[in-house]
Coordinates of C-alpha atoms and ligand atoms in Angstrom, one line a residue:
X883 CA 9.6 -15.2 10.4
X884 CA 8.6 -18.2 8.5
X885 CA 5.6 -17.2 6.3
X886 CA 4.5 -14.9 4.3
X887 CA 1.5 -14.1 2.0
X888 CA 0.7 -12.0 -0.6
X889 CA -2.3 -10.8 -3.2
X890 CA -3.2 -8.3 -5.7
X891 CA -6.3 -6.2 -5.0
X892 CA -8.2 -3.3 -7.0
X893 CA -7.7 -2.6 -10.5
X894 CA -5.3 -4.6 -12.0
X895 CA -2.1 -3.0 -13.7
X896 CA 0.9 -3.9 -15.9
X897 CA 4.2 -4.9 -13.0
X898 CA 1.9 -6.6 -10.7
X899 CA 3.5 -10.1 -12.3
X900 CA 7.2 -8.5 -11.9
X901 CA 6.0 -7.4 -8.2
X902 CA 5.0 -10.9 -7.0
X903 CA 8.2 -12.2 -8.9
X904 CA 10.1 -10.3 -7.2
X905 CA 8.5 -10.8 -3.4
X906 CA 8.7 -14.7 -4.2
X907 CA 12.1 -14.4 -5.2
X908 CA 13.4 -12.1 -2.6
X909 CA 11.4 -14.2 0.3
X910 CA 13.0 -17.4 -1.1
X911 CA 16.2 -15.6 -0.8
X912 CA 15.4 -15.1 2.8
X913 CA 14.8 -18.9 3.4
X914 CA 10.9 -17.8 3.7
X915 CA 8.0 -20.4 2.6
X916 CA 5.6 -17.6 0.3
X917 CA 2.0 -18.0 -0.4
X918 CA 0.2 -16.5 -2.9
X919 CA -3.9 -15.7 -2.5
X920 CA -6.4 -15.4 -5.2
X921 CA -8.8 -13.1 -6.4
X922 CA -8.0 -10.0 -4.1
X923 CA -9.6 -10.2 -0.3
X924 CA -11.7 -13.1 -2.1
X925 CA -8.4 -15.6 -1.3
X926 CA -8.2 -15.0 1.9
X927 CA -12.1 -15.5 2.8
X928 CA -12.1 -18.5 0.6
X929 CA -8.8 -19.7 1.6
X930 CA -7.5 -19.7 -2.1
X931 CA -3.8 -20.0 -1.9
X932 CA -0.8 -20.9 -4.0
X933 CA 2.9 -21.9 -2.6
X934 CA 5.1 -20.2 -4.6
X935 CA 8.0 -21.0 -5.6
X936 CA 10.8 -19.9 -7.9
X937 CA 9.1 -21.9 -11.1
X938 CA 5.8 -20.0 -10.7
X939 CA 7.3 -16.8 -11.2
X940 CA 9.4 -17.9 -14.0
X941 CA 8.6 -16.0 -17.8
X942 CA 6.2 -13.6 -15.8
X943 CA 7.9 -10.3 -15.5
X944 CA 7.2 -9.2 -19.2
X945 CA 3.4 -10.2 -18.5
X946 CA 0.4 -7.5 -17.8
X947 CA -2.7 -8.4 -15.9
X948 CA -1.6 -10.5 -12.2
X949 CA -1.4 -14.4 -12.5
X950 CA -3.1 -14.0 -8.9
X951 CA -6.1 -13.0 -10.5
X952 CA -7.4 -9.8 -8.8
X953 CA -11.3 -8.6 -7.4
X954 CA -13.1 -6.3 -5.7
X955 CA -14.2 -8.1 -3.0
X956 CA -17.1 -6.3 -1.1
X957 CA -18.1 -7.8 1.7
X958 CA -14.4 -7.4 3.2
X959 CA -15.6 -4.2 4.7
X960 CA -17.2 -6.1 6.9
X961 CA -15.6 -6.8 10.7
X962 CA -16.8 -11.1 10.0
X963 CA -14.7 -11.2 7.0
X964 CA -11.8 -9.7 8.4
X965 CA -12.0 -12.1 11.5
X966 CA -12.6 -15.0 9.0
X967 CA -9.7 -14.0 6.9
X968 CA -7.1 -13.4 10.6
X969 CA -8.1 -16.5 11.4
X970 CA -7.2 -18.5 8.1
X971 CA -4.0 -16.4 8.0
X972 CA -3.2 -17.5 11.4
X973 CA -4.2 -21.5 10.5
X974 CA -1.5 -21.6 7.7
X975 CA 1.1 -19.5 9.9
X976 CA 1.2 -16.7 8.0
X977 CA 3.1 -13.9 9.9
X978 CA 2.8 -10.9 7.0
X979 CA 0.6 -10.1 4.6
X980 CA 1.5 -8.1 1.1
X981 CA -0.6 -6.1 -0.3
X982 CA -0.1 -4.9 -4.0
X983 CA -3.4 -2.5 -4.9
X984 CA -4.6 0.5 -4.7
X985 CA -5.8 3.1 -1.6
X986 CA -8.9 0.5 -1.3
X987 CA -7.0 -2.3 -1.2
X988 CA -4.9 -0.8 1.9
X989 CA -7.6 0.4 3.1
X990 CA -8.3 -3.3 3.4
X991 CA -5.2 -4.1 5.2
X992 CA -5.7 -1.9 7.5
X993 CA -9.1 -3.1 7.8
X994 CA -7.5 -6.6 8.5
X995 CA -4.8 -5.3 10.9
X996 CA -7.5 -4.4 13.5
X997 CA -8.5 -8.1 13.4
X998 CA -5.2 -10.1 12.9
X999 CA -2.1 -10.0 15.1
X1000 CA 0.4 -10.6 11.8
X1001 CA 2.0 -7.9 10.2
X1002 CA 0.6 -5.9 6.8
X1003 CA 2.7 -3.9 4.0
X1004 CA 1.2 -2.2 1.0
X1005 CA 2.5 -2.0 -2.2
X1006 CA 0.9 0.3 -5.1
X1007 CA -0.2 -1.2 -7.8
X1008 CA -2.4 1.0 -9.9
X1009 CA -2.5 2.7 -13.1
X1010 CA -4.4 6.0 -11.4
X1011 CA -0.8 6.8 -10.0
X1012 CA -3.7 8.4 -7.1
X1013 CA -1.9 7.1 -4.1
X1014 CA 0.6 9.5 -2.5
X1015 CA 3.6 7.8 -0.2
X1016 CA 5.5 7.1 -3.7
X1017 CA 6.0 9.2 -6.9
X1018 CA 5.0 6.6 -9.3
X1019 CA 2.7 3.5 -8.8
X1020 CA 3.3 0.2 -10.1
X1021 CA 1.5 0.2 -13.8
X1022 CA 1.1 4.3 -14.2
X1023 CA 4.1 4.5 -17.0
X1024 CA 2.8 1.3 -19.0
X1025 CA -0.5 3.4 -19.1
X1026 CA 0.8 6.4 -20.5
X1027 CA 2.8 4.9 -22.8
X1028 CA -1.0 3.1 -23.9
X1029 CA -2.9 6.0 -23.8
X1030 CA 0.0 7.6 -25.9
X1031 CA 0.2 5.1 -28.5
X1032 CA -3.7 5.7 -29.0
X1033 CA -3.6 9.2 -29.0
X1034 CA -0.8 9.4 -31.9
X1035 CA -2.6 7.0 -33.7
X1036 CA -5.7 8.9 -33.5
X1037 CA -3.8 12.3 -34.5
X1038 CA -3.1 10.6 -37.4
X1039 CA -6.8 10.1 -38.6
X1040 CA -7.7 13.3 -37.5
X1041 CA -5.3 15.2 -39.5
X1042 CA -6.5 13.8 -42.5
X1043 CA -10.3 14.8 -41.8
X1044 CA -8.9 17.7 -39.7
X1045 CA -11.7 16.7 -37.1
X1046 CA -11.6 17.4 -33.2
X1047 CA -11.5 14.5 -31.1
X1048 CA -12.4 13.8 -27.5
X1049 CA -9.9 11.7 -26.0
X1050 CA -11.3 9.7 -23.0
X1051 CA -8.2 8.3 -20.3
X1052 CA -8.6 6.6 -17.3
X1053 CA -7.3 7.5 -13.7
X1054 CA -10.7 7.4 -11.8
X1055 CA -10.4 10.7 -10.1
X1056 CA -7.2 11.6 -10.8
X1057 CA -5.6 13.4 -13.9
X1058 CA -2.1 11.7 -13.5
X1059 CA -2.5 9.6 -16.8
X1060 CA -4.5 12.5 -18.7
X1061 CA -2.1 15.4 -17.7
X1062 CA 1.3 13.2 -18.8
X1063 CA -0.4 11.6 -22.1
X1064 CA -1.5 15.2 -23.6
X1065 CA 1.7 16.6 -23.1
X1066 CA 3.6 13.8 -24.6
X1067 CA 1.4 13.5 -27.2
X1068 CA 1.1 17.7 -27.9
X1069 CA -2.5 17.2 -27.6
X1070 CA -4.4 21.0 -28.1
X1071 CA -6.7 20.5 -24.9
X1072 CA -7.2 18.6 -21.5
X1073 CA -10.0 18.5 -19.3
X1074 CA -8.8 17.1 -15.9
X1075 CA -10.7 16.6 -12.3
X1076 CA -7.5 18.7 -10.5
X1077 CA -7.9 21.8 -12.7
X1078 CA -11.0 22.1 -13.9
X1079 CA -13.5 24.6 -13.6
X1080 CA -17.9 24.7 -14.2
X1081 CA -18.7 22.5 -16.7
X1082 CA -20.3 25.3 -18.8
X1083 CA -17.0 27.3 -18.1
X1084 CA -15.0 24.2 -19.4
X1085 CA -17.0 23.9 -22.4
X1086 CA -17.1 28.1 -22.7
X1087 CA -13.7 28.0 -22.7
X1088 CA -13.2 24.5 -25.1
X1089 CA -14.6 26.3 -27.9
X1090 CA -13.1 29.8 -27.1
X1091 CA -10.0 27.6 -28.0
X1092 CA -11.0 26.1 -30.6
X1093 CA -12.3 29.2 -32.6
X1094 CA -8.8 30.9 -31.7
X1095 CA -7.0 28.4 -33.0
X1096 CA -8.9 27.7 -35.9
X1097 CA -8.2 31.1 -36.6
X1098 CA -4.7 30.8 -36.3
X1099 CA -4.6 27.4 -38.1
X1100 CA -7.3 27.4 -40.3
X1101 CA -8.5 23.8 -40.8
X1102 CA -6.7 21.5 -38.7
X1103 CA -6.8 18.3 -36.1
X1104 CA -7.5 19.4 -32.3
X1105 CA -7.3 17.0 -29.5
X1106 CA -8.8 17.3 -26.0
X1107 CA -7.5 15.0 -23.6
X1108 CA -10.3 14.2 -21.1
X1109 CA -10.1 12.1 -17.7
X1110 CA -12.8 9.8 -17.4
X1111 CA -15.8 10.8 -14.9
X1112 CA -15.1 14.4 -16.2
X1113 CA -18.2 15.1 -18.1
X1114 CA -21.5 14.2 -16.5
X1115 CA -22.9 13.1 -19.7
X1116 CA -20.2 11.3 -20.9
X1117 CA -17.5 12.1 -24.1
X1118 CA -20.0 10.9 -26.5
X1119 CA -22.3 13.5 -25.6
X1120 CA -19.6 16.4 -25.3
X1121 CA -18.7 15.5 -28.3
X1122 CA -22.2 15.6 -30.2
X1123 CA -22.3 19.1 -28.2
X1124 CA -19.4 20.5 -29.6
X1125 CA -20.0 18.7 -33.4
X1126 CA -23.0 21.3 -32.8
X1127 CA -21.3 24.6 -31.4
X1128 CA -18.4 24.8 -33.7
X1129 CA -19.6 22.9 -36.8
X1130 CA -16.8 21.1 -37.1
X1131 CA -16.7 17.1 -37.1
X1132 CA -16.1 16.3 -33.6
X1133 CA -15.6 12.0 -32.3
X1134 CA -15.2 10.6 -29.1
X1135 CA -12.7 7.8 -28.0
X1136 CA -12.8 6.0 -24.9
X1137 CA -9.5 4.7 -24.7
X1138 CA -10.9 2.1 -21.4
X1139 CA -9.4 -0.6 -20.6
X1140 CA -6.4 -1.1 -22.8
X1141 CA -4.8 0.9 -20.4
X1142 CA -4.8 -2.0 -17.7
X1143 CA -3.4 -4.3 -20.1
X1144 CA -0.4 -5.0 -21.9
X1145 CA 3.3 -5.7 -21.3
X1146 CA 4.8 -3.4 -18.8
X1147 CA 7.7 -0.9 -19.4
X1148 CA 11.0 -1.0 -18.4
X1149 CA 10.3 1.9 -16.0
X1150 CA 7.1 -0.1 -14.3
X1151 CA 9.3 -3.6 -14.3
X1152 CA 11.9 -1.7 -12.3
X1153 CA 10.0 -0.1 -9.5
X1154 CA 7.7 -3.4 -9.2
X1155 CA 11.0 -5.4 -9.0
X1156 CA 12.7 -2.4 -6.3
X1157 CA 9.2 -2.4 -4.2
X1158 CA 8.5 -6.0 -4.5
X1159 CA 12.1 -6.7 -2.4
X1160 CA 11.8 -3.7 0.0
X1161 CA 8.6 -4.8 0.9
X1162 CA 10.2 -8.4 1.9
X1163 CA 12.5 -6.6 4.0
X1164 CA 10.8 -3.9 5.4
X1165 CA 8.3 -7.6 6.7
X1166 CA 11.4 -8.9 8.1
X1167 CA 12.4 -6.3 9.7
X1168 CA 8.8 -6.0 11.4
X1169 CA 7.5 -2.7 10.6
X1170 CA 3.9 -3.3 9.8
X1171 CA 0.9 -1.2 8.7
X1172 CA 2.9 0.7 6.6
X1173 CA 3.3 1.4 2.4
X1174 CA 6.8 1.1 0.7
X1175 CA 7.0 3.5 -2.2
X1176 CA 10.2 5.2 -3.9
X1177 CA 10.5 9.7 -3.7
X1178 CA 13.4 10.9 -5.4
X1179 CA 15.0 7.5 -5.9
X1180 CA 14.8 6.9 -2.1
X1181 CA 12.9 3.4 -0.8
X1182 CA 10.2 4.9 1.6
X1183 CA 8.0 3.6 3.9
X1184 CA 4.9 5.8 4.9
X1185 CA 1.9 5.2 6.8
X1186 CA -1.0 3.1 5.0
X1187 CA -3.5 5.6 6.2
X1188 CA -1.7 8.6 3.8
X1189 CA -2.4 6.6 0.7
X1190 CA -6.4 7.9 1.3
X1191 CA -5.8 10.9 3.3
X1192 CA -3.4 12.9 1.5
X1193 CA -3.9 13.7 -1.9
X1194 CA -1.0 13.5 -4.4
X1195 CA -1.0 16.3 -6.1
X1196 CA -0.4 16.9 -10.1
X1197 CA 3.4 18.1 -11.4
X1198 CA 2.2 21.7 -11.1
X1199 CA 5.1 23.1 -13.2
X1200 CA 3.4 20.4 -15.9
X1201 CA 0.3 21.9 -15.5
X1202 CA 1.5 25.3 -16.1
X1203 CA 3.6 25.2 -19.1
X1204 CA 0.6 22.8 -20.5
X1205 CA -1.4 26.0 -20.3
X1206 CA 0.9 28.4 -21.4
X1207 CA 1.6 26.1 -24.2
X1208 CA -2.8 26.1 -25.4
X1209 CA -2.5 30.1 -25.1
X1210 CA 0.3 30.4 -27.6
X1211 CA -1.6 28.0 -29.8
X1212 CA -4.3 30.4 -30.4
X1213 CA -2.3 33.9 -30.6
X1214 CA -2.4 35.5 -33.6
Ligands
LIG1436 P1 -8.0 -0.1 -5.4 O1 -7.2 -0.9 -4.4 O2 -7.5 -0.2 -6.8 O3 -8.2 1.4 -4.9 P2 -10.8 -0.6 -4.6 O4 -11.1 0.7 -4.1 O5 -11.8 -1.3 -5.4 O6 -9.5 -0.7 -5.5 O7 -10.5 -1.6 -3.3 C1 -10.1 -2.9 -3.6 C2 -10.7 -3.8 -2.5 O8 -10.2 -3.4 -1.2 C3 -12.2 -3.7 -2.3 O9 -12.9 -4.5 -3.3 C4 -12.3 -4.3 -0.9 O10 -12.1 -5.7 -1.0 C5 -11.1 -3.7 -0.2 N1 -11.5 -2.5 0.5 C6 -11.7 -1.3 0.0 N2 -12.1 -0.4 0.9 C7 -12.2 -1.1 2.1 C8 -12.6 -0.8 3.4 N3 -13.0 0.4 3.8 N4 -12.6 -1.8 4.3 C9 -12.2 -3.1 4.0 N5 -11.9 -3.4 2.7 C10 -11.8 -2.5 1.8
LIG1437 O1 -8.1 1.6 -10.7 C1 -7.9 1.7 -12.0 C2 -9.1 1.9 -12.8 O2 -8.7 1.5 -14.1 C3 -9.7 3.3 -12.9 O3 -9.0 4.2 -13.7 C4 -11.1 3.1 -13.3 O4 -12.0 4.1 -12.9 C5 -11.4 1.8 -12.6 O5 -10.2 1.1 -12.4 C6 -12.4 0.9 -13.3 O6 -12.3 -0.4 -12.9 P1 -13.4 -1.6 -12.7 O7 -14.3 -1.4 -13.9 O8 -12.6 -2.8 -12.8 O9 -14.0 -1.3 -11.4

């Protein structure tokens, strides 16, 4: 092998800089030329590109967002775009493509692979943590630590006006970001898409909860941690709903895209910079249509089909003692 490529795709998240730092570095290493296309599938159709080398990756590890820009690109569903895209690949000589995105995005490759004769490896890259085939995703810990730093913030302003608030957290369908942000942050409730129930029985049992421990309490701060796409109406609404029901001053706070942003922790730096190398090898040792991720500290490689098909599932043990712990808030 000669060639390789790589791009960002999907939502972008904090480590997709140390990733492509550490697939530049690791492919020079390997006496590899390495290109770099931009704006998602967008690069490839337009025939964007970038040779890396060592000095473009320099000072980028600490940096959130991708410097390969990242899209949604549409029309790459289409069987023209990914003919157009194998046959660019194949006029610069590429021989692998990298992937760093989410379930879409290899969706994507795998997309490609039915078109082009070169070899595709995923890598995730998304705050939602929703792609199973690796415990954590590249970004996921940066947003928790975001989402955290927000929700301590906003306990603080609560407590003084001893208000609920409605905490909204990204992670599209998934409750990864929600489940681990409420119980670092002791919130009192969480609404996620995995466990939750009717939304009358939610909001039956929200204010159930928040009479109990009212009771208990007296006058206090109460925080509900909600996933985005929860609540049909939206937080704002839930919120003017429950302002109503329990007469007590109730805000809503769509945390949004801060979570995408920012610096990325040490955790997220590490596993970019583990994945970003095993994906280089795993390339040159030809396996192809597959994800790297890491389970129990283990480098894996699974199928890029299991990213949509199987659902990862929550840290059920999480789950339970987060429930246990609401029900001894409001005991007598
Ligand atoms: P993520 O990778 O974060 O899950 P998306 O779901 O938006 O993000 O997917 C990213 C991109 O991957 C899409 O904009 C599109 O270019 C490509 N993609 C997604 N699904 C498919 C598909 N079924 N066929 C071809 N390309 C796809
Ligand atoms: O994929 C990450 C994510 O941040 C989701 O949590 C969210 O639903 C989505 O991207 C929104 O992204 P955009 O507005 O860029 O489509």
């Amino acid at each position: 092998m000669r060639k390789i490529a790589l791009l960002t795709s999907g939502g972008d998240a904090p480590g997709m800089n140390a990733c492509i730092r550490a697939i530049v570095l690791t492919s020079l290493r390997y006496g590899l030329e390495v290109y770099g296309y931009r704006h998602g599938y967008n690069g490839l159709l337009e025939q964007e590109y970038l040779n890396l080398r060592a000095k473009n990756v320099l000072n980028i590890i600490q940096r959130g967002g991708t410097i390969l820009n990242s899209a949604r690109c549409l029309s790459f569903k289409s069987n023209d775009s990914a003919k157009t895209a194998a046959k660019n690949l194949d006029a610069l000589g590429i021989e692998a493509l990298l992937v760093i995105g989410g379930d879409g995005s290899f969706r994507g490759a795998k997309h490609l692979a039915k078109h082009w004769s070169g070899q595709v490896i995923g890598l995730p890259g998304t705050i939602d943590n929703d792609v199973d085939g690796t415990d954590a995703t590249i970004g996921y810990y940066t947003a928790i630590e975001t989402a955290l730093d927000s929700i301590d913030k906003v306990r603080d302003t609560a407590d003084a006006f001893e208000r609920i608030f409605l905490i909204e957290v990204m992670g599209r369908h998934a409750g990864f970001i929600g489940l681990n942000a409420a119980i670092a942050s002791a919130a009192d409730h969480i609404m996620l898409p995995e466990i939750s129930r009717s939304c009358e029985d939610e909001l039956e049992n929200l204010i159930a909860h928040i009479e109990a421990v009212k009771k208990r309490r007296g006058n206090s701060s109460y925080i509900v941690v909600i996933a985005e796409n929860l609540w049909p109406e939206g937080v704002t609404k839930l919120a003017e709903i429950l302002s109503q029901k329990t007469q007590i001053e109730c805000r809503p706070v769509i945390l949004g895209y801060v979570q995408r942003g920012g610096s990325p922790v040490s955790q997220d730096r590490v596993l970019a910079t583990k994945l970003g190398a095993f994906a280089v090898e795993m390339a040159l040792e030809g396996k192809t249509g597959v994800m790297v991720g890491e389970i129990n500290q283990q480098l894996v490689c699974s199928e890029l089909e299991t990213s949509w098909q199987q659902k990862k599932p929550l840290d059920s043990y999480l789950v339970k003692i987060q429930q246990d712990l609401f029900d001894i808030l409001k005991r007598p």
